Amino acid sequence: EFSDRDMYEVVVEGPEYVTGVRSEPKSKTHHTSGEGNRSTLEDTDTQTHALRKFLNLAMSGNPTPMAALYAPGELYETLTPSGAILVTYRGLFTTKKAVRTHAMMLHSHIQTLIGARNKRTNRPELEHLHGYDTKWGYHAIRVGFLGLQLAKTGEYHLPFEGEAFNTCMAIRNGEVPKDDLLSMATSMQLQIESLVEASKMPDEPNIAAISAMSHKIYLQEWDS
């Protein structure tokens, strides 16, 4: 294992936040290591979103909520009946827009890695050892593989196996030179963009269907 434990939590807001006038609860992240401290293997980071925020992130194609929807069943610490509805209808979030988001995020990650964006990676020890932040490079290529999976099959296939797993681990271990990583990322981005153009998946999310699912979850939770 290379990192801390990451947990993802979705909470259903009460009526006062949805039909009332209270502002939507803000997303939050809790670090057992303490705010501002780097997590270790023993730490857990928990990210919490309100359901409406989660749905909007998934509709945009953000890989984090998408991965939560496609996680193997044994990885769910708690899967409520409402959570099961989200998993059942996860295909609603497979769109060309979602696939393009992966290509854009891959490009953005690489731009950060090479210092072309204002944000910088914060692991100087990895840069010193391998010539670049290999953990950041790992996350970039991971997004690329997820984008390719989504473009080719309309789904995520998790956990990674075969080429995807071996490549990501080689990057994380510092076994892939920076130039090779950059070439790989460029190739992946082009593949994703080519696949999405030829795809028959819908361009945008089906708002009516996702809204109907959302209504069902909210009413189910409030009634209980």
Coordinates of C-alpha atoms in Angstrom, one line a residue, residues 7 30-31 47 50 55 64 73 78 90 118 120 125 136 141 146-147 151 156 184 189 197 201 209 215-216:
M7 CA -13.5 7.2 2.5
H30 CA -11.9 15.1 7.7
H31 CA -8.3 14.0 8.1
Q47 CA -14.8 13.3 2.1
A50 CA -24.7 16.3 0.3
L55 CA -25.3 14.1 -8.1
T64 CA -14.3 10.4 -7.6
G73 CA -19.5 -4.3 -3.2
T78 CA -22.2 1.0 4.5
R90 CA -25.1 4.6 -12.1
N118 CA -0.1 27.9 -10.9
R120 CA 2.3 22.9 -7.8
E125 CA 11.0 14.2 -1.8
W136 CA 0.7 12.9 -8.9
I141 CA -2.6 8.2 -15.5
L146 CA -10.7 5.4 -16.1
G147 CA -11.5 7.6 -19.0
A151 CA -15.2 5.5 -23.3
Y156 CA -15.5 1.6 -14.7
M184 CA 1.7 8.1 -22.3
Q189 CA -5.9 11.9 -24.0
E197 CA -16.4 11.2 -30.9
M201 CA -23.5 7.3 -25.7
A209 CA -34.3 10.5 -15.1
H215 CA -36.9 12.5 -5.8
K216 CA -37.3 8.9 -4.9

